[in-house]
PDB file of C-alpha atoms and ligand atoms in Angstrom:
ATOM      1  CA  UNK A 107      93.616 101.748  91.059  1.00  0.00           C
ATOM      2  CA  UNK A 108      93.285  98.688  88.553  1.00  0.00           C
ATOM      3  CA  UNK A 109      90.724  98.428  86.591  1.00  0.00           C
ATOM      4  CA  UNK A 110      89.089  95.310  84.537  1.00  0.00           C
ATOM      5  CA  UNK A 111      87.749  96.696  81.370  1.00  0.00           C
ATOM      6  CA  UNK A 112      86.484  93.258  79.673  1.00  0.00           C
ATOM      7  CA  UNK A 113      85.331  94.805  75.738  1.00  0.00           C
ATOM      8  CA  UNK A 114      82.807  92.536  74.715  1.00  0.00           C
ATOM      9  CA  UNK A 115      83.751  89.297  76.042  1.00  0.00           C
ATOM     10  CA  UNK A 116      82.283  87.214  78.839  1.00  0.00           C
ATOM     11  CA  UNK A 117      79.020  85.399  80.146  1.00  0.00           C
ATOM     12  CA  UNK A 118      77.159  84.894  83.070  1.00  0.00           C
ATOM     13  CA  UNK A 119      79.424  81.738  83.874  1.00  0.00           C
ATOM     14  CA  UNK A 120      82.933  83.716  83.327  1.00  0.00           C
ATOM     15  CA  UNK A 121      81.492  86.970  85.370  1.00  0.00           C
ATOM     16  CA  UNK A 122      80.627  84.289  88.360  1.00  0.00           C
ATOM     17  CA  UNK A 123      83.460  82.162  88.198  1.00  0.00           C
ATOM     18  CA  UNK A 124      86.312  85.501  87.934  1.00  0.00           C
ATOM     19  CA  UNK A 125      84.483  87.439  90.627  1.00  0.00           C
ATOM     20  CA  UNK A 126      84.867  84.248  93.055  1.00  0.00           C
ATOM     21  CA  UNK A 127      88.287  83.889  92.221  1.00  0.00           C
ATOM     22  CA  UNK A 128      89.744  87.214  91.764  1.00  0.00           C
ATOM     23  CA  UNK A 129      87.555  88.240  95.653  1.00  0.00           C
ATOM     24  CA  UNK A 130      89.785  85.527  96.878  1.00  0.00           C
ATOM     25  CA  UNK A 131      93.224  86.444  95.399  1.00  0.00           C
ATOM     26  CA  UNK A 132      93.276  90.027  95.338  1.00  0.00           C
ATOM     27  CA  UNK A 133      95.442  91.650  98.398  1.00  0.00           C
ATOM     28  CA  UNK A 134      93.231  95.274  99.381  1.00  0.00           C
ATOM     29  CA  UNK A 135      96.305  96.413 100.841  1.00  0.00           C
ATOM     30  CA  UNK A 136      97.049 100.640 100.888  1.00  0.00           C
ATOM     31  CA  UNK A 137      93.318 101.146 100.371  1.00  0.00           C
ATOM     32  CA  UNK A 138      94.389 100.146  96.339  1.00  0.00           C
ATOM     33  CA  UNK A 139      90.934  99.889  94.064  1.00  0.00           C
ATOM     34  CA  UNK A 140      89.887  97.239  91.575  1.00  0.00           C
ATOM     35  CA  UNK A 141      86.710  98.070  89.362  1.00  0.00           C
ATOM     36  CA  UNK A 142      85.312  96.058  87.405  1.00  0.00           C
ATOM     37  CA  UNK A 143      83.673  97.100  84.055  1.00  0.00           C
ATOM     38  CA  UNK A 144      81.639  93.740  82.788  1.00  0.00           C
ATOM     39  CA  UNK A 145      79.067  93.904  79.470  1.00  0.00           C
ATOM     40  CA  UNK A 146      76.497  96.152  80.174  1.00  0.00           C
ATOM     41  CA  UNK A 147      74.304  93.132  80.071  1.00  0.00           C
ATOM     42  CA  UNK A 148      75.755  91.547  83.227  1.00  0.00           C
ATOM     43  CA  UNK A 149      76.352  94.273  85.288  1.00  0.00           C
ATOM     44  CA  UNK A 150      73.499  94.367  87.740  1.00  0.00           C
ATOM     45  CA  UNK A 151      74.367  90.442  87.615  1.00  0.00           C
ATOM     46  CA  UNK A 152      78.074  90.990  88.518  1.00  0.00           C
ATOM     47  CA  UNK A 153      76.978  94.008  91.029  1.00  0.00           C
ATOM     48  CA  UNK A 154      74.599  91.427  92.824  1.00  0.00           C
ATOM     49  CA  UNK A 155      77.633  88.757  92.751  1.00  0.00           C
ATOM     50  CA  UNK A 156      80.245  91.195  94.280  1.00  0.00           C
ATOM     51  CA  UNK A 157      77.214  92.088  97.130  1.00  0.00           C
ATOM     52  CA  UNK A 158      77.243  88.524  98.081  1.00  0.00           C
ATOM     53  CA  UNK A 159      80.846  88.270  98.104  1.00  0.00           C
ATOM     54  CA  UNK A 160      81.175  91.946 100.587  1.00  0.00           C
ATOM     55  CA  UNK A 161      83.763  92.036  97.866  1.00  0.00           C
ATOM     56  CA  UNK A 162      85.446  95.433  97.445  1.00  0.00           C
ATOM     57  CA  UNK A 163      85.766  95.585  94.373  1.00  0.00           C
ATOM     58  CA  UNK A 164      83.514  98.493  92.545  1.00  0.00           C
ATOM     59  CA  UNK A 165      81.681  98.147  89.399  1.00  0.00           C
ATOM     60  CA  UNK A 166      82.351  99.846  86.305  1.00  0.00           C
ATOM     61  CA  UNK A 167      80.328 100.736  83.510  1.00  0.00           C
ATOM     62  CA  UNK A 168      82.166 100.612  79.623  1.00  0.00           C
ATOM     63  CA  UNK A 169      79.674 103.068  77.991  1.00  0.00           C
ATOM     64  CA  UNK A 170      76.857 105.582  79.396  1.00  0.00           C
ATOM     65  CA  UNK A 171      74.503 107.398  77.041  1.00  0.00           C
ATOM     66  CA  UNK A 172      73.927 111.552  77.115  1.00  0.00           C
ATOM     67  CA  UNK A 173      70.091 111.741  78.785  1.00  0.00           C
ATOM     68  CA  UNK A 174      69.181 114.349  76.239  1.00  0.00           C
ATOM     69  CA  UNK A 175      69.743 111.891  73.193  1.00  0.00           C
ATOM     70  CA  UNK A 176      66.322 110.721  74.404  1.00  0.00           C
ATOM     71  CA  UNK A 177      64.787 108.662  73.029  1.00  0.00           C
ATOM     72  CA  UNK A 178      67.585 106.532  72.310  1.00  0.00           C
ATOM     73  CA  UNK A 179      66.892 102.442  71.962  1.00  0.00           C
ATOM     74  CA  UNK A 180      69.549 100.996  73.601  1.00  0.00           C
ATOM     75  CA  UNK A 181      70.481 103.908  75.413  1.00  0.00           C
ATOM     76  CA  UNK A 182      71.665 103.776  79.043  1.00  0.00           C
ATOM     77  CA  UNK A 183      71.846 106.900  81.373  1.00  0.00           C
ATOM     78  CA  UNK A 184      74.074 107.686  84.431  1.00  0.00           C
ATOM     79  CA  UNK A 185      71.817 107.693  86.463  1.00  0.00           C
ATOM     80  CA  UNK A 186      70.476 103.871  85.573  1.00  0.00           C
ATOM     81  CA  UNK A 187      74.391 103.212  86.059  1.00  0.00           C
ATOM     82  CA  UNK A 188      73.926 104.678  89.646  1.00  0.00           C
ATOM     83  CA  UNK A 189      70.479 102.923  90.173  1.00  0.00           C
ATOM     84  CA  UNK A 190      71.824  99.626  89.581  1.00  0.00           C
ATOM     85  CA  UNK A 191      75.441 100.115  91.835  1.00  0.00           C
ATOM     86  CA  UNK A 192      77.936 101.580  89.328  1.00  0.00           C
ATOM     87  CA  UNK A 193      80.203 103.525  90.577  1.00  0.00           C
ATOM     88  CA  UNK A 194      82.481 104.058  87.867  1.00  0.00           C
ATOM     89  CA  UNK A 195      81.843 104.649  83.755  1.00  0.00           C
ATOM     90  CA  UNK A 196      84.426 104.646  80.674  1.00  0.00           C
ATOM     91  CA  UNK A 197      83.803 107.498  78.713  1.00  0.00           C
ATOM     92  CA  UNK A 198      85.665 108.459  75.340  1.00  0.00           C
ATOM     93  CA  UNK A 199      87.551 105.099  74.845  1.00  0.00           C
ATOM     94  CA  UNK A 200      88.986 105.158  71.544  1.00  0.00           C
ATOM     95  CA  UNK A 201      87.465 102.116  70.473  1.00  0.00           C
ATOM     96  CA  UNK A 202      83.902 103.917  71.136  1.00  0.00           C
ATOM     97  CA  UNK A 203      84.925 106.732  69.599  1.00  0.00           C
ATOM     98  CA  UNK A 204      85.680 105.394  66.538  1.00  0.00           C
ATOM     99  CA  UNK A 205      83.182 102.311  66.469  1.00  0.00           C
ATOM    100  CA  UNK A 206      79.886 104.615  67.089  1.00  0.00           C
ATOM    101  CA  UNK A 207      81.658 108.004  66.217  1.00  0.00           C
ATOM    102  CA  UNK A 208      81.808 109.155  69.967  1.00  0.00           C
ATOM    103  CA  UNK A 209      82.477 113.230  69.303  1.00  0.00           C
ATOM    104  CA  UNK A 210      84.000 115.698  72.053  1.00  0.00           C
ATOM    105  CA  UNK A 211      80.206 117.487  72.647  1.00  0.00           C
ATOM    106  CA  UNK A 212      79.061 114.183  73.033  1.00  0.00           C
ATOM    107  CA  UNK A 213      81.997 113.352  75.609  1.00  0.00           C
ATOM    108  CA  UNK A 214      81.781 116.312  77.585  1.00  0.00           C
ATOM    109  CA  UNK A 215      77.787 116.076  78.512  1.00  0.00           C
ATOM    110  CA  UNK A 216      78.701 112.671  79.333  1.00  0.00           C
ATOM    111  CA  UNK A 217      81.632 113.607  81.919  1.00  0.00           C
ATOM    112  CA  UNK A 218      79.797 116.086  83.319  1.00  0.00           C
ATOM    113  CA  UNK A 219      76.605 113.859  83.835  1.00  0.00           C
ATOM    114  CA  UNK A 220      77.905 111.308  85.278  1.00  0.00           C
ATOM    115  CA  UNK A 221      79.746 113.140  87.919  1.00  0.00           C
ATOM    116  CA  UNK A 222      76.296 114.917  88.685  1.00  0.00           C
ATOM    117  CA  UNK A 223      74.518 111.514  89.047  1.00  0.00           C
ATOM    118  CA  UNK A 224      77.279 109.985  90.877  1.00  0.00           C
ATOM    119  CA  UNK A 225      79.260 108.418  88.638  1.00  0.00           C
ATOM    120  CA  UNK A 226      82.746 108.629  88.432  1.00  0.00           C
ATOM    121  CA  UNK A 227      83.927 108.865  84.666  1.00  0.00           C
ATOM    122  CA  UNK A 228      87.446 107.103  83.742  1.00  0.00           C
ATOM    123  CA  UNK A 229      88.284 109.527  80.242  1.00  0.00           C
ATOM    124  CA  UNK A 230      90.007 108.025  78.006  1.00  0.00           C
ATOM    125  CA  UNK A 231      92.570 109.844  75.641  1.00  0.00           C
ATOM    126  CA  UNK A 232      95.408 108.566  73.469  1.00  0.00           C
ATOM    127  CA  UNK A 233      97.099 108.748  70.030  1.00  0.00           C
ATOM    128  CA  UNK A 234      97.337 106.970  66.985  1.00  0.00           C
ATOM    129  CA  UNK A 235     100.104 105.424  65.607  1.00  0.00           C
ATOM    130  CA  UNK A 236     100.239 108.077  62.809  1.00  0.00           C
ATOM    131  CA  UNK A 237      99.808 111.060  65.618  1.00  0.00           C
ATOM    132  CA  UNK A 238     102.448 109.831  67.723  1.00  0.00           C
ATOM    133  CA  UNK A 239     105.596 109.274  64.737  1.00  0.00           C
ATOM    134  CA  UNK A 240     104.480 113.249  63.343  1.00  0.00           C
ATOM    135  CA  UNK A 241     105.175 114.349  67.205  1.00  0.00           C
ATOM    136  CA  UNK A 242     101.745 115.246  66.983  1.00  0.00           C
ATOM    137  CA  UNK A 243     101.122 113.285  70.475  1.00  0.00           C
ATOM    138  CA  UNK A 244     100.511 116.326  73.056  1.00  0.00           C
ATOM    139  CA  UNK A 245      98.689 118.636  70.552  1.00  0.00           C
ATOM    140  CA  UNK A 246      96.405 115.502  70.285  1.00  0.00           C
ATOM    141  CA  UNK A 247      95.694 114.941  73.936  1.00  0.00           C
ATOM    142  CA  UNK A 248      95.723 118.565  74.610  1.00  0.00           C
ATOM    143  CA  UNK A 249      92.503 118.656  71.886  1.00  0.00           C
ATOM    144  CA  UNK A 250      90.703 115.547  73.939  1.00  0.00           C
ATOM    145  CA  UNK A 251      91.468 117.058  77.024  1.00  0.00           C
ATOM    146  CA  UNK A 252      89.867 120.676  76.454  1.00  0.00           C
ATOM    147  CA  UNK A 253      85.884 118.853  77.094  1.00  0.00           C
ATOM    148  CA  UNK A 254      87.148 118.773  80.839  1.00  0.00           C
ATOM    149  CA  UNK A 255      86.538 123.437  80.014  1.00  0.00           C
ATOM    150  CA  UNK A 256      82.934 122.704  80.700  1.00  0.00           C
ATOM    151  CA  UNK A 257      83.830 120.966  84.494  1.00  0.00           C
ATOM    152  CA  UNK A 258      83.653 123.182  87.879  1.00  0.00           C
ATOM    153  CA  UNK A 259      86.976 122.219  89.488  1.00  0.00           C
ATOM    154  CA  UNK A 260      85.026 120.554  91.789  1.00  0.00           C
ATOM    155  CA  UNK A 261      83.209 118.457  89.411  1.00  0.00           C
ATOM    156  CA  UNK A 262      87.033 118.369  88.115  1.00  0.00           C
ATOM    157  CA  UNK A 263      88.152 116.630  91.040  1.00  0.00           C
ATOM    158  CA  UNK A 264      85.900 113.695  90.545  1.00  0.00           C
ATOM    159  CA  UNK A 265      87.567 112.513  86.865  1.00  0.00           C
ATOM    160  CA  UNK A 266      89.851 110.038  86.503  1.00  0.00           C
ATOM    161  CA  UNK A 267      91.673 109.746  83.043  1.00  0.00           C
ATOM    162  CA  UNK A 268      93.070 107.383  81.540  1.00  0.00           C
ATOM    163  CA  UNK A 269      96.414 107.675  78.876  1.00  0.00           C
ATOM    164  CA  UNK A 270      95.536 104.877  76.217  1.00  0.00           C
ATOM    165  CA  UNK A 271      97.715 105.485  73.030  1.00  0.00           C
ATOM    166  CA  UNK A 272      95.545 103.599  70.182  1.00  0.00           C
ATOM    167  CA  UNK A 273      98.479 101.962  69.184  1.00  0.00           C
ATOM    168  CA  UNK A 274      98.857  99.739  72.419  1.00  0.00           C
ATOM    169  CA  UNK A 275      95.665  98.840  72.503  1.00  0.00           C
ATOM    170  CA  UNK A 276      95.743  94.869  71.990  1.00  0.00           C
ATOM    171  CA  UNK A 277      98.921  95.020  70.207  1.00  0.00           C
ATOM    172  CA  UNK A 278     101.386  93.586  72.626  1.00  0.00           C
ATOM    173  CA  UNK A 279     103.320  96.571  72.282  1.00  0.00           C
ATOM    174  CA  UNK A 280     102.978  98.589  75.762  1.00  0.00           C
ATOM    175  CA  UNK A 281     104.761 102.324  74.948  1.00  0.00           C
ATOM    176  CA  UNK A 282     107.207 102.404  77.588  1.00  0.00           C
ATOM    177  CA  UNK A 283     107.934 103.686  80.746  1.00  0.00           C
ATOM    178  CA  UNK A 284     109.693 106.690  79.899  1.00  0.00           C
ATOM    179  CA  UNK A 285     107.364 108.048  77.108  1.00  0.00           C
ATOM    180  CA  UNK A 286     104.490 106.873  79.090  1.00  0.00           C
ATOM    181  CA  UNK A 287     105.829 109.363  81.878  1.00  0.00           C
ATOM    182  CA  UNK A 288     106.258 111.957  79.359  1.00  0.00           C
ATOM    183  CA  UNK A 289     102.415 112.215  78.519  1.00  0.00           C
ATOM    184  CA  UNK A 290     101.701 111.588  82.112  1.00  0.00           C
ATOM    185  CA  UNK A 291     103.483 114.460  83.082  1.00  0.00           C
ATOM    186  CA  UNK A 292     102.129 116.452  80.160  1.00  0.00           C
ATOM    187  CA  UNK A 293      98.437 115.358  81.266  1.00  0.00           C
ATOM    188  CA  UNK A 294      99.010 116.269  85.054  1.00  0.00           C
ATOM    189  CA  UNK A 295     100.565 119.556  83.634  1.00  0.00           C
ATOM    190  CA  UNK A 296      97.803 120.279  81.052  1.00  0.00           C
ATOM    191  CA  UNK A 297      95.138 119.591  84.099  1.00  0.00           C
ATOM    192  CA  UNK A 298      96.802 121.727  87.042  1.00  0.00           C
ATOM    193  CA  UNK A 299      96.747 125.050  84.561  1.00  0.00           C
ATOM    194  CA  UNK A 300      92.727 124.452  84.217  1.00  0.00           C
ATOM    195  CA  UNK A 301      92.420 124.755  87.811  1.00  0.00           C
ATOM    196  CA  UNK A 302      93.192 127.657  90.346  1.00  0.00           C
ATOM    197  CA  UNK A 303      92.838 124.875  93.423  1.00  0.00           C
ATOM    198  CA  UNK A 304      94.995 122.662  93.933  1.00  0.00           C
ATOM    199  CA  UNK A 305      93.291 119.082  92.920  1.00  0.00           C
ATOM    200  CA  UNK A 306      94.425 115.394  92.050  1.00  0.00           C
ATOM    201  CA  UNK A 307      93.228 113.722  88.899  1.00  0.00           C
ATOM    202  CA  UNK A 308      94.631 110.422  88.598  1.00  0.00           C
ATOM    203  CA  UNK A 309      96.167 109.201  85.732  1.00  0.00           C
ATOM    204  CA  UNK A 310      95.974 105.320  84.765  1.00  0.00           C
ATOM    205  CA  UNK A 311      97.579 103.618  81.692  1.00  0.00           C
ATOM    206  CA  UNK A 312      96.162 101.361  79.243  1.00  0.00           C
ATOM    207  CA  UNK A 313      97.306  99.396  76.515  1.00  0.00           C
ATOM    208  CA  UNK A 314      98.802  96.249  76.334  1.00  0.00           C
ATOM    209  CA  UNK A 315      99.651  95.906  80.265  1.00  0.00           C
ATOM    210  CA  UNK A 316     100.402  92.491  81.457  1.00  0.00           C
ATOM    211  CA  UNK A 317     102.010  90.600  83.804  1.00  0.00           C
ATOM    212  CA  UNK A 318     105.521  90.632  81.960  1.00  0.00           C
ATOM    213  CA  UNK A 319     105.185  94.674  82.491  1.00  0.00           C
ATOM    214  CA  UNK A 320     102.918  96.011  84.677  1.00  0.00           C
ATOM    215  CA  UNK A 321     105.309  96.528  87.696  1.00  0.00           C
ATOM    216  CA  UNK A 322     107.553  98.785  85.562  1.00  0.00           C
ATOM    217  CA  UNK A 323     105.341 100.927  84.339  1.00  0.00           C
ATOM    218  CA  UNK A 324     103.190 101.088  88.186  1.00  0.00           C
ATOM    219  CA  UNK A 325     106.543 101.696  89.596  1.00  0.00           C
ATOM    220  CA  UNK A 326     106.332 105.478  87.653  1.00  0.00           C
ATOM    221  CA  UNK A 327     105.302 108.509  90.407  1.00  0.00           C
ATOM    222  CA  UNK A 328     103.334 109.705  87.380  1.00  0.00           C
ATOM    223  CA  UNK A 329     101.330 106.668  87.054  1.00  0.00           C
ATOM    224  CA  UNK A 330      98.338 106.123  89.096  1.00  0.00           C
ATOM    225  CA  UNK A 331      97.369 103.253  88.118  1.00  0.00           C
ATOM    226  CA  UNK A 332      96.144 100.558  84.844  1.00  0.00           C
ATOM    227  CA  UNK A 333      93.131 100.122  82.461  1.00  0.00           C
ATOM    228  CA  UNK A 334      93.579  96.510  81.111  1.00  0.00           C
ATOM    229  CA  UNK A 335      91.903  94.657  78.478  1.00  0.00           C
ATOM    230  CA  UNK A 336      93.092  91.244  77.684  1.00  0.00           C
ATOM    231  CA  UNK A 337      95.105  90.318  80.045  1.00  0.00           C
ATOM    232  CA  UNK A 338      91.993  91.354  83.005  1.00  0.00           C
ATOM    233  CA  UNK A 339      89.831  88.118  81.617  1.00  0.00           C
ATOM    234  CA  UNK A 340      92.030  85.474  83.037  1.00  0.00           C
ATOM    235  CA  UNK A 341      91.021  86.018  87.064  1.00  0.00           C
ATOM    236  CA  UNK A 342      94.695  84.991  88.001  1.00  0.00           C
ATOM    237  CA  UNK A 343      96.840  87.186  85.656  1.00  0.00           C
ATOM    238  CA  UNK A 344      94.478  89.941  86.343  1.00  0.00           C
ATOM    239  CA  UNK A 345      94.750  88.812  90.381  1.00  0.00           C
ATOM    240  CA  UNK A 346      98.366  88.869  90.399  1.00  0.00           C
ATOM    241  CA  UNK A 347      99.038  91.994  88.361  1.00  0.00           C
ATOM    242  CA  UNK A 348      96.709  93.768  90.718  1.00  0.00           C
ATOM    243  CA  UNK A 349      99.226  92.338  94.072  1.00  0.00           C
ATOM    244  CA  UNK A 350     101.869  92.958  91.875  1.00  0.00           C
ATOM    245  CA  UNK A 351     100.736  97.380  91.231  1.00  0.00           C
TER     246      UNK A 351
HETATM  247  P1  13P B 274      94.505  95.774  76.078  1.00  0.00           P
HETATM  248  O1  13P B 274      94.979  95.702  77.527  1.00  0.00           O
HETATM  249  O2  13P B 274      93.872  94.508  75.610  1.00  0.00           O
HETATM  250  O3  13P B 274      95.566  96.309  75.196  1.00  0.00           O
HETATM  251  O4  13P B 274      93.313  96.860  76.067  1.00  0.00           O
HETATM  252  C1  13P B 274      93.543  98.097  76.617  1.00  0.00           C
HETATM  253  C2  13P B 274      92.246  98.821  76.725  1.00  0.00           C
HETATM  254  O5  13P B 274      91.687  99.257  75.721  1.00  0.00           O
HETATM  255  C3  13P B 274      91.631  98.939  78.055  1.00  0.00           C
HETATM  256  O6  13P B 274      90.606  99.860  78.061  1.00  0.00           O
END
């Protein structure tokens, strides 16, 4: 599973022009996803796009609003996500929780309705710089992880999360593939003792993947596959790191 996650860059020109390309280039082969989470403001533009295309690529939302913070002016529900093709929604990414103060009660309602509308949620969890040199890395993402208490393990089942350590967000500087297996591990760990069943949550990584790296760090049992920023604008780098996962 790759996903796009494109911040707050593009326009109605770039959404057309990667979608044509990257339908073309990308290689669906062992049932791999690509999502693709646009501005909110050209998503039912892009979803309409990938129709024409019978591309399979899904959509992906970046934010989704609670549906009790109504009324909320700018707000956007799950359930307009689903109405308009999304299957997919980022939820908790750092850069939303610390740009409009995104809190854990806030997070959870979120998860848990979006999964009840039909929308998968990608959570994001990660580290700061400060968290990870005090070894204070798994205490951290155990903390962000305890919101997925409030989830049936059914409703379990349906997350996706997503490792992003703050400090590899647009840095350059990917962790690496050993201490990226580390918290991977941690995370599956932390996620099987919540749950009696047996269940699969994928884990993807984020944070400064690129071509240059992305095949060591997919290579990894414990990774399941890559949230990328920068380098998913560019429809070729972001084509070719998806053949390449
Ligand atoms: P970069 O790939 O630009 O580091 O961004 C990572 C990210 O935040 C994806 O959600």
């Amino acid at each position: 599973m790759i996903v796009a996650n494109w911040k707050m860059h593009g326009s109605r020109q770039a959404v057309s022009s990667w979608i044509s390309k990257v339908s073309e280039n990308l290689d669906f082969k062992d049932s791999k996803l690509c999502i693709f989470c646009p501005p909110s403001c050209y998503l039912e533009y892009a979803g309409k796009l990938l129709n024409e295309e019978n591309s399979q690529i899904k959509l992906g939302s970046q934010i989704v609003n609670e549906s009790e913070a109504k009324p909320l002016t700018g707000g956007i529900t799950a359930a307009m996500l689903k109405d308009i093709g999304a299957d997919y929604v980022l939820i908790g990414h750092s850069e939303q929780r610390s740009f409009i103060r995104d809190g854990d009660t806030g997070i959870a309602k979120k998860i848990k309705e979006s999964i009840d509308d039909g929308v998968i949620p990608i959570f994001c969890v990660g580290e700061d710089l400060a968290k990870k040199n005090n070894n204070e890395t798994e205490s951290f993402i155990s903390s962000q992880l305890e919101v997925l208490q409030i989830l049936s393990e059914s409703q379990l089942s349906s997350v996706i999360v997503a490792y992003e350590p703050i400090w590899a967000i647009g840095t350059g500087l990917n962790a690496d593939r050993q201490y990226i297996e580390k918290i991977h591990g941690f995370i599956k760990q932390y996620l099987k003792d919540l749950c009696s069943i047996d269940i699969y949550v994928p884990v993807l990584y984020g944070g400064s993947v690129k071509l240059e790296n992305c095949e060591e760090i997919i290579s990894s049992d414990e990774v399941d596959g890559l949230l990328i920023g920068g380098a998913s604008l560019d429809p070729e780098i972001f084509s070719n790191i998806f053949n390449l996962s």
